Amino acid sequence: MVYHYSMKKNVVLFVSACLLMVSCFSMVDITPRPQVEKTVSGTDISQNAVPQIAVILPNKNNPDDPVSKDVMIGVNRLAHEFNGVIEGTAETVEFGKKVTFRIFQTDGGSDYEAAQMISSEIAGFGLQAFDLVIGAGYQYGLPFYYLNEMQGIKQFIVLDMISSFSISNILEVVFDVGEAAFIAGAVAAERFSGESLGVIGDLDHELINTGFVEPFIDGVEYMDYLLGTYTDVIVKYPDDFNNNREIYRLAAGLYKNGVKCIYQVTAAGDITDAAINNNGWLIGCNLDQGLEAALHDQPYKHILTSTQKKWGNGIYLVCREYLTTGNLPKTIQTVGLKEDCVDVSINPYNTPVLGSQADTIRELKEAIITGNLESASIKVKADRKDIWKSLTKKPPSDALTITVDEPVMSPGIPEHYGPILRKAIFTGLINSGSYNVIDREQVNRLLTEIRFSMEGIADDSRQLEIGRLAAAQAVVFVSLEQVGEEFSLDCKLVDVETGLSLGAARNSYPDFENALNSIGLLLATMGE
């Protein structure tokens, strides 16, 4: 499995200050995430006889905003459970008088100007009279920071945010989408096994990459392992943050170049148009995009599924603790699959589209939540076994058993090219059917076990010794050099017993992507 990053960067000052929250992150660990320790202040922050909670929604000019509707489901649930009243809506909803929820509305938006406008709006709401102020979205992070300096509000909660500043009375609730992105990648690789997939993100930033892109790729690799397939993932970012026209161009280009399905890690909606216009597939992000489209009589059958944040469940969990104990935790609260605050969408409209893949989603969710993904990985369904047999070439009886060394790269080449290149070589060797290739995880474990005894030994010698311990007969050494725009790739097959070269191949390519795409041919010449 190979993935390619476009090396486009975006310089958006507001993003570095506040919009790091746009995607709520966590490196997917593929084990249940331990619960965040909830450190409470030890004092009752409610000074009112009846707790007063303000909820601010970004739907002033969009009453049909799906995030706001989801948040209101959580608010209604709280009001019902704690005998409260909801005010500020078209119709007051009353279950009792023990807690008051007051709904406020502002404009939406995610840039610096929107933050200033939202700050001006909420400054006039008289929020200092409330015990708790909740903002439904990361766009309230910076306005709450400003408001905190001006007004003596006791406690803020911002949903879907993690920031670089830390303020004791602003609680950040993070939706950990990584596990859902992993499942989405596995589902895409199962549906389009051996094809090309795409990911388009708002910007090339750590939170986007670790929260969405890398877990998605991990899921693709996991399913490739189950099926014995090789799936290419191409990752693209626009030069201009959230530029609909450029994002459409990127998506249309991917579809025209053979990409079957794109994971939309961006708020821009033009990927949907690109999918429809090019008969492509789409995996949505943050909302159940297929359900939203179907409910609004828009095309939805091109949307396979979505990685979904359940805003209503998030607000319910945090507020329930406050209304039960009178306290809020001081630390960032991370919620995900286990808390039912993140999901991979299955709805009445995409169920026929998913078919048996709905079962795949359910199985992987259960395996991740219970911590049994490793054992689940060997439960290959009968039809998958047939696919494995048809796609896997059996090496001849006298085939060499080999392993692959970590690539050596010349200065200036991005570090992440190394793992990409190694995976491509590894997969190319397996697909060639010419060698018995030792699993890289086995080699990594051996490396850890013998590292203490190998200090001071030259790199090639160390790898040859690892090869012997792993029962490999030969090791493939790889080097990558860059001169100008051109890349030179050198592969050498070395006997672990004698240290003699058994074969070598070298070629130059106009760019890194061409080098990756030509690895199969290069490896074939190495063995000649």
PDB file of C-alpha atoms in Angstrom, residues 296-518:
ATOM      1  CA  HIS A 296     -32.900  17.457   1.793  1.00  0.00           C
ATOM      2  CA  ASP A 297     -33.810  15.580  -1.396  1.00  0.00           C
ATOM      3  CA  GLN A 298     -30.251  15.837  -2.700  1.00  0.00           C
ATOM      4  CA  PRO A 299     -28.177  13.053  -4.339  1.00  0.00           C
ATOM      5  CA  TYR A 300     -26.847  10.698  -1.688  1.00  0.00           C
ATOM      6  CA  LYS A 301     -26.152   7.318  -3.292  1.00  0.00           C
ATOM      7  CA  HIS A 302     -22.553   8.329  -4.071  1.00  0.00           C
ATOM      8  CA  ILE A 303     -21.807   8.769  -0.348  1.00  0.00           C
ATOM      9  CA  LEU A 304     -20.599   5.427   1.013  1.00  0.00           C
ATOM     10  CA  THR A 305     -20.513   6.483   4.686  1.00  0.00           C
ATOM     11  CA  SER A 306     -19.211   9.295   6.927  1.00  0.00           C
ATOM     12  CA  THR A 307     -17.050   9.683  10.002  1.00  0.00           C
ATOM     13  CA  GLN A 308     -19.508  11.429  12.259  1.00  0.00           C
ATOM     14  CA  LYS A 309     -19.253  13.546  15.399  1.00  0.00           C
ATOM     15  CA  LYS A 310     -22.253  13.165  17.698  1.00  0.00           C
ATOM     16  CA  TRP A 311     -22.467  16.659  19.124  1.00  0.00           C
ATOM     17  CA  GLY A 312     -25.631  16.009  21.117  1.00  0.00           C
ATOM     18  CA  ASN A 313     -24.052  13.093  22.966  1.00  0.00           C
ATOM     19  CA  GLY A 314     -20.946  15.174  23.699  1.00  0.00           C
ATOM     20  CA  ILE A 315     -22.882  18.021  25.304  1.00  0.00           C
ATOM     21  CA  TYR A 316     -25.038  15.534  27.189  1.00  0.00           C
ATOM     22  CA  LEU A 317     -22.100  13.695  28.780  1.00  0.00           C
ATOM     23  CA  VAL A 318     -20.293  16.822  29.980  1.00  0.00           C
ATOM     24  CA  CYS A 319     -23.393  18.651  31.208  1.00  0.00           C
ATOM     25  CA  ARG A 320     -24.735  15.567  32.946  1.00  0.00           C
ATOM     26  CA  GLU A 321     -21.595  15.492  35.091  1.00  0.00           C
ATOM     27  CA  TYR A 322     -21.999  19.163  35.951  1.00  0.00           C
ATOM     28  CA  LEU A 323     -25.699  18.839  36.797  1.00  0.00           C
ATOM     29  CA  THR A 324     -25.051  15.708  38.845  1.00  0.00           C
ATOM     30  CA  THR A 325     -21.978  16.841  40.813  1.00  0.00           C
ATOM     31  CA  GLY A 326     -21.947  20.624  40.445  1.00  0.00           C
ATOM     32  CA  ASN A 327     -18.409  20.370  39.078  1.00  0.00           C
ATOM     33  CA  LEU A 328     -16.657  20.232  35.737  1.00  0.00           C
ATOM     34  CA  PRO A 329     -13.314  18.580  35.012  1.00  0.00           C
ATOM     35  CA  LYS A 330     -10.328  20.852  34.564  1.00  0.00           C
ATOM     36  CA  THR A 331      -8.643  18.798  31.880  1.00  0.00           C
ATOM     37  CA  ILE A 332      -9.503  18.441  28.193  1.00  0.00           C
ATOM     38  CA  GLN A 333     -12.197  15.821  27.719  1.00  0.00           C
ATOM     39  CA  THR A 334     -11.735  13.437  24.799  1.00  0.00           C
ATOM     40  CA  VAL A 335     -14.750  11.465  23.610  1.00  0.00           C
ATOM     41  CA  GLY A 336     -14.999   8.942  20.804  1.00  0.00           C
ATOM     42  CA  LEU A 337     -16.404   5.583  19.782  1.00  0.00           C
ATOM     43  CA  LYS A 338     -16.557   4.189  23.304  1.00  0.00           C
ATOM     44  CA  GLU A 339     -18.599   7.140  24.548  1.00  0.00           C
ATOM     45  CA  ASP A 340     -20.860   7.025  21.455  1.00  0.00           C
ATOM     46  CA  CYS A 341     -19.749  10.538  20.538  1.00  0.00           C
ATOM     47  CA  VAL A 342     -18.098   9.481  17.274  1.00  0.00           C
ATOM     48  CA  ASP A 343     -19.420   6.995  14.726  1.00  0.00           C
ATOM     49  CA  VAL A 344     -19.174   5.640  11.196  1.00  0.00           C
ATOM     50  CA  SER A 345     -22.547   6.290   9.659  1.00  0.00           C
ATOM     51  CA  ILE A 346     -25.075   3.569   8.920  1.00  0.00           C
ATOM     52  CA  ASN A 347     -28.493   4.981   8.041  1.00  0.00           C
ATOM     53  CA  PRO A 348     -31.588   3.785   6.143  1.00  0.00           C
ATOM     54  CA  TYR A 349     -30.331   5.440   2.971  1.00  0.00           C
ATOM     55  CA  ASN A 350     -26.776   4.102   2.824  1.00  0.00           C
ATOM     56  CA  THR A 351     -27.575   0.623   4.193  1.00  0.00           C
ATOM     57  CA  PRO A 352     -28.453  -0.707   0.696  1.00  0.00           C
ATOM     58  CA  VAL A 353     -25.295   0.946  -0.646  1.00  0.00           C
ATOM     59  CA  LEU A 354     -23.061  -0.561   2.055  1.00  0.00           C
ATOM     60  CA  GLY A 355     -24.548  -4.049   1.845  1.00  0.00           C
ATOM     61  CA  SER A 356     -22.427  -6.485   3.876  1.00  0.00           C
ATOM     62  CA  GLN A 357     -19.994  -3.664   4.631  1.00  0.00           C
ATOM     63  CA  ALA A 358     -22.427  -2.454   7.286  1.00  0.00           C
ATOM     64  CA  ASP A 359     -21.411  -5.629   9.138  1.00  0.00           C
ATOM     65  CA  THR A 360     -17.750  -4.704   8.634  1.00  0.00           C
ATOM     66  CA  ILE A 361     -18.382  -1.338  10.298  1.00  0.00           C
ATOM     67  CA  ARG A 362     -20.166  -2.959  13.236  1.00  0.00           C
ATOM     68  CA  GLU A 363     -17.487  -5.625  13.686  1.00  0.00           C
ATOM     69  CA  LEU A 364     -14.619  -3.139  13.636  1.00  0.00           C
ATOM     70  CA  LYS A 365     -16.409  -0.779  16.036  1.00  0.00           C
ATOM     71  CA  GLU A 366     -16.921  -3.589  18.515  1.00  0.00           C
ATOM     72  CA  ALA A 367     -13.332  -4.806  18.106  1.00  0.00           C
ATOM     73  CA  ILE A 368     -11.877  -1.319  18.730  1.00  0.00           C
ATOM     74  CA  ILE A 369     -14.143  -0.545  21.690  1.00  0.00           C
ATOM     75  CA  THR A 370     -13.439  -3.903  23.362  1.00  0.00           C
ATOM     76  CA  GLY A 371      -9.733  -3.906  22.527  1.00  0.00           C
ATOM     77  CA  ASN A 372      -9.976  -7.056  20.404  1.00  0.00           C
ATOM     78  CA  LEU A 373      -8.908  -5.700  17.038  1.00  0.00           C
ATOM     79  CA  GLU A 374      -5.712  -7.778  16.986  1.00  0.00           C
ATOM     80  CA  SER A 375      -7.618 -11.024  17.444  1.00  0.00           C
ATOM     81  CA  ALA A 376     -10.322  -9.845  15.044  1.00  0.00           C
ATOM     82  CA  SER A 377      -7.668  -9.357  12.345  1.00  0.00           C
ATOM     83  CA  ILE A 378      -7.303 -13.129  11.871  1.00  0.00           C
ATOM     84  CA  LYS A 379     -11.039 -13.690  11.455  1.00  0.00           C
ATOM     85  CA  VAL A 380     -11.020 -13.595   7.670  1.00  0.00           C
ATOM     86  CA  LYS A 381     -14.444 -14.209   6.154  1.00  0.00           C
ATOM     87  CA  ALA A 382     -14.799 -17.072   3.669  1.00  0.00           C
ATOM     88  CA  ASP A 383     -15.241 -14.765   0.689  1.00  0.00           C
ATOM     89  CA  ARG A 384     -12.140 -12.823   1.716  1.00  0.00           C
ATOM     90  CA  LYS A 385     -10.134 -16.055   1.844  1.00  0.00           C
ATOM     91  CA  ASP A 386     -11.078 -16.692  -1.779  1.00  0.00           C
ATOM     92  CA  ILE A 387      -9.954 -13.179  -2.725  1.00  0.00           C
ATOM     93  CA  TRP A 388      -6.676 -13.703  -0.885  1.00  0.00           C
ATOM     94  CA  LYS A 389      -5.977 -16.923  -2.788  1.00  0.00           C
ATOM     95  CA  SER A 390      -6.774 -15.363  -6.153  1.00  0.00           C
ATOM     96  CA  LEU A 391      -4.557 -12.302  -5.604  1.00  0.00           C
ATOM     97  CA  THR A 392      -1.562 -13.792  -3.820  1.00  0.00           C
ATOM     98  CA  LYS A 393       1.170 -15.320  -5.945  1.00  0.00           C
ATOM     99  CA  LYS A 394       2.792 -18.306  -4.288  1.00  0.00           C
ATOM    100  CA  PRO A 395       6.620 -18.131  -4.416  1.00  0.00           C
ATOM    101  CA  PRO A 396       8.431 -21.118  -5.939  1.00  0.00           C
ATOM    102  CA  SER A 397       9.701 -23.831  -3.585  1.00  0.00           C
ATOM    103  CA  ASP A 398      13.298 -22.626  -3.916  1.00  0.00           C
ATOM    104  CA  ALA A 399      12.473 -18.915  -3.397  1.00  0.00           C
ATOM    105  CA  LEU A 400      14.768 -16.887  -1.163  1.00  0.00           C
ATOM    106  CA  THR A 401      13.451 -15.745   2.219  1.00  0.00           C
ATOM    107  CA  ILE A 402      14.217 -12.036   2.475  1.00  0.00           C
ATOM    108  CA  THR A 403      13.531  -8.940   4.544  1.00  0.00           C
ATOM    109  CA  VAL A 404      13.855  -5.207   3.815  1.00  0.00           C
ATOM    110  CA  ASP A 405      16.173  -2.714   5.495  1.00  0.00           C
ATOM    111  CA  GLU A 406      15.111   0.825   6.385  1.00  0.00           C
ATOM    112  CA  PRO A 407      15.802   3.080   3.364  1.00  0.00           C
ATOM    113  CA  VAL A 408      18.821   5.377   3.490  1.00  0.00           C
ATOM    114  CA  MET A 409      17.929   8.816   2.111  1.00  0.00           C
ATOM    115  CA  SER A 410      20.138  11.711   1.087  1.00  0.00           C
ATOM    116  CA  PRO A 411      19.860  14.985   3.040  1.00  0.00           C
ATOM    117  CA  GLY A 412      16.879  17.173   2.183  1.00  0.00           C
ATOM    118  CA  ILE A 413      14.445  14.369   1.368  1.00  0.00           C
ATOM    119  CA  PRO A 414      11.336  14.584   3.635  1.00  0.00           C
ATOM    120  CA  GLU A 415      11.490  12.040   6.463  1.00  0.00           C
ATOM    121  CA  HIS A 416       8.037  10.612   5.741  1.00  0.00           C
ATOM    122  CA  TYR A 417       9.267   9.429   2.320  1.00  0.00           C
ATOM    123  CA  GLY A 418      11.202   6.662   4.103  1.00  0.00           C
ATOM    124  CA  PRO A 419       8.229   4.674   5.487  1.00  0.00           C
ATOM    125  CA  ILE A 420       6.314   5.246   2.233  1.00  0.00           C
ATOM    126  CA  LEU A 421       9.208   3.874   0.191  1.00  0.00           C
ATOM    127  CA  ARG A 422       9.768   0.897   2.477  1.00  0.00           C
ATOM    128  CA  LYS A 423       6.097  -0.090   2.342  1.00  0.00           C
ATOM    129  CA  ALA A 424       6.145   0.149  -1.447  1.00  0.00           C
ATOM    130  CA  ILE A 425       9.257  -2.044  -1.727  1.00  0.00           C
ATOM    131  CA  PHE A 426       7.870  -4.531   0.782  1.00  0.00           C
ATOM    132  CA  THR A 427       4.555  -4.810  -1.044  1.00  0.00           C
ATOM    133  CA  GLY A 428       6.274  -4.953  -4.431  1.00  0.00           C
ATOM    134  CA  LEU A 429       8.409  -7.880  -3.310  1.00  0.00           C
ATOM    135  CA  ILE A 430       5.359  -9.742  -1.993  1.00  0.00           C
ATOM    136  CA  ASN A 431       3.350  -9.085  -5.149  1.00  0.00           C
ATOM    137  CA  SER A 432       6.223 -10.260  -7.361  1.00  0.00           C
ATOM    138  CA  GLY A 433       5.736 -13.835  -6.131  1.00  0.00           C
ATOM    139  CA  SER A 434       9.528 -14.343  -6.376  1.00  0.00           C
ATOM    140  CA  TYR A 435      10.443 -14.249  -2.687  1.00  0.00           C
ATOM    141  CA  ASN A 436       9.304 -15.334   0.756  1.00  0.00           C
ATOM    142  CA  VAL A 437       9.120 -11.946   2.481  1.00  0.00           C
ATOM    143  CA  ILE A 438       9.326 -11.740   6.268  1.00  0.00           C
ATOM    144  CA  ASP A 439       6.736  -9.500   7.906  1.00  0.00           C
ATOM    145  CA  ARG A 440       8.278  -6.154   8.843  1.00  0.00           C
ATOM    146  CA  GLU A 441       6.672  -6.207  12.298  1.00  0.00           C
ATOM    147  CA  GLN A 442       8.509  -9.446  13.057  1.00  0.00           C
ATOM    148  CA  VAL A 443      11.766  -7.808  12.045  1.00  0.00           C
ATOM    149  CA  ASN A 444      11.010  -4.741  14.171  1.00  0.00           C
ATOM    150  CA  ARG A 445      10.405  -6.938  17.197  1.00  0.00           C
ATOM    151  CA  LEU A 446      13.704  -8.726  16.579  1.00  0.00           C
ATOM    152  CA  LEU A 447      15.469  -5.390  16.253  1.00  0.00           C
ATOM    153  CA  THR A 448      14.122  -4.323  19.651  1.00  0.00           C
ATOM    154  CA  GLU A 449      15.141  -7.612  21.246  1.00  0.00           C
ATOM    155  CA  ILE A 450      18.730  -7.609  20.017  1.00  0.00           C
ATOM    156  CA  ARG A 451      19.425  -3.864  19.987  1.00  0.00           C
ATOM    157  CA  PHE A 452      21.225  -3.987  23.335  1.00  0.00           C
ATOM    158  CA  SER A 453      23.682  -6.585  21.987  1.00  0.00           C
ATOM    159  CA  MET A 454      24.357  -4.857  18.688  1.00  0.00           C
ATOM    160  CA  GLU A 455      25.828  -1.549  19.836  1.00  0.00           C
ATOM    161  CA  GLY A 456      28.871  -0.498  17.837  1.00  0.00           C
ATOM    162  CA  ILE A 457      28.196  -2.840  14.921  1.00  0.00           C
ATOM    163  CA  ALA A 458      28.031  -1.251  11.471  1.00  0.00           C
ATOM    164  CA  ASP A 459      24.531  -0.722  10.052  1.00  0.00           C
ATOM    165  CA  ASP A 460      24.836  -3.279   7.232  1.00  0.00           C
ATOM    166  CA  SER A 461      26.300  -5.860   9.588  1.00  0.00           C
ATOM    167  CA  ARG A 462      23.546  -5.265  12.103  1.00  0.00           C
ATOM    168  CA  GLN A 463      20.841  -5.743   9.506  1.00  0.00           C
ATOM    169  CA  LEU A 464      22.497  -8.906   8.225  1.00  0.00           C
ATOM    170  CA  GLU A 465      22.540 -10.250  11.782  1.00  0.00           C
ATOM    171  CA  ILE A 466      18.859  -9.383  12.159  1.00  0.00           C
ATOM    172  CA  GLY A 467      18.249 -11.196   8.887  1.00  0.00           C
ATOM    173  CA  ARG A 468      19.912 -14.324  10.230  1.00  0.00           C
ATOM    174  CA  LEU A 469      17.897 -14.210  13.425  1.00  0.00           C
ATOM    175  CA  ALA A 470      14.699 -13.795  11.405  1.00  0.00           C
ATOM    176  CA  ALA A 471      15.618 -16.830   9.292  1.00  0.00           C
ATOM    177  CA  ALA A 472      16.085 -14.600   6.234  1.00  0.00           C
ATOM    178  CA  GLN A 473      18.560 -15.661   3.580  1.00  0.00           C
ATOM    179  CA  ALA A 474      18.963 -12.175   2.162  1.00  0.00           C
ATOM    180  CA  VAL A 475      18.310  -8.511   2.959  1.00  0.00           C
ATOM    181  CA  VAL A 476      17.220  -5.812   0.503  1.00  0.00           C
ATOM    182  CA  PHE A 477      19.091  -2.543   1.101  1.00  0.00           C
ATOM    183  CA  VAL A 478      17.502   0.594  -0.346  1.00  0.00           C
ATOM    184  CA  SER A 479      18.889   4.087  -0.914  1.00  0.00           C
ATOM    185  CA  LEU A 480      17.160   7.157  -2.304  1.00  0.00           C
ATOM    186  CA  GLU A 481      18.992  10.222  -3.600  1.00  0.00           C
ATOM    187  CA  GLN A 482      17.617  13.499  -4.909  1.00  0.00           C
ATOM    188  CA  VAL A 483      19.439  15.777  -7.330  1.00  0.00           C
ATOM    189  CA  GLY A 484      17.312  18.754  -8.277  1.00  0.00           C
ATOM    190  CA  GLU A 485      13.843  17.405  -9.037  1.00  0.00           C
ATOM    191  CA  GLU A 486      15.138  13.959 -10.014  1.00  0.00           C
ATOM    192  CA  PHE A 487      15.155  10.923  -7.696  1.00  0.00           C
ATOM    193  CA  SER A 488      17.569   7.997  -7.980  1.00  0.00           C
ATOM    194  CA  LEU A 489      16.569   4.694  -6.394  1.00  0.00           C
ATOM    195  CA  ASP A 490      19.132   1.989  -5.650  1.00  0.00           C
ATOM    196  CA  CYS A 491      18.166  -1.533  -4.471  1.00  0.00           C
ATOM    197  CA  LYS A 492      20.689  -4.201  -3.477  1.00  0.00           C
ATOM    198  CA  LEU A 493      20.010  -7.820  -2.479  1.00  0.00           C
ATOM    199  CA  VAL A 494      22.692  -9.161  -0.096  1.00  0.00           C
ATOM    200  CA  ASP A 495      23.247 -12.712   1.165  1.00  0.00           C
ATOM    201  CA  VAL A 496      23.157 -12.727   4.986  1.00  0.00           C
ATOM    202  CA  GLU A 497      25.741 -15.542   5.297  1.00  0.00           C
ATOM    203  CA  THR A 498      28.410 -14.305   2.918  1.00  0.00           C
ATOM    204  CA  GLY A 499      27.634 -10.593   2.644  1.00  0.00           C
ATOM    205  CA  LEU A 500      27.924 -10.924  -1.138  1.00  0.00           C
ATOM    206  CA  SER A 501      25.543  -9.123  -3.488  1.00  0.00           C
ATOM    207  CA  LEU A 502      22.961 -11.395  -5.099  1.00  0.00           C
ATOM    208  CA  GLY A 503      21.524  -8.696  -7.331  1.00  0.00           C
ATOM    209  CA  ALA A 504      21.192  -4.957  -7.740  1.00  0.00           C
ATOM    210  CA  ALA A 505      19.121  -2.437  -9.636  1.00  0.00           C
ATOM    211  CA  ARG A 506      19.252   1.316 -10.040  1.00  0.00           C
ATOM    212  CA  ASN A 507      17.176   3.855 -11.943  1.00  0.00           C
ATOM    213  CA  SER A 508      16.350   7.558 -11.983  1.00  0.00           C
ATOM    214  CA  TYR A 509      12.893   9.147 -12.056  1.00  0.00           C
ATOM    215  CA  PRO A 510      11.559  12.678 -12.643  1.00  0.00           C
ATOM    216  CA  ASP A 511       9.820  12.748  -9.244  1.00  0.00           C
ATOM    217  CA  PHE A 512       9.135  10.639  -6.145  1.00  0.00           C
ATOM    218  CA  GLU A 513       5.702   9.514  -7.321  1.00  0.00           C
ATOM    219  CA  ASN A 514       7.166   8.082 -10.523  1.00  0.00           C
ATOM    220  CA  ALA A 515       9.780   6.252  -8.453  1.00  0.00           C
ATOM    221  CA  LEU A 516       7.064   4.661  -6.317  1.00  0.00           C
ATOM    222  CA  ASN A 517       4.973   3.670  -9.323  1.00  0.00           C
ATOM    223  CA  SER A 518       7.988   2.011 -10.985  1.00  0.00           C
TER     224      SER A 518
END
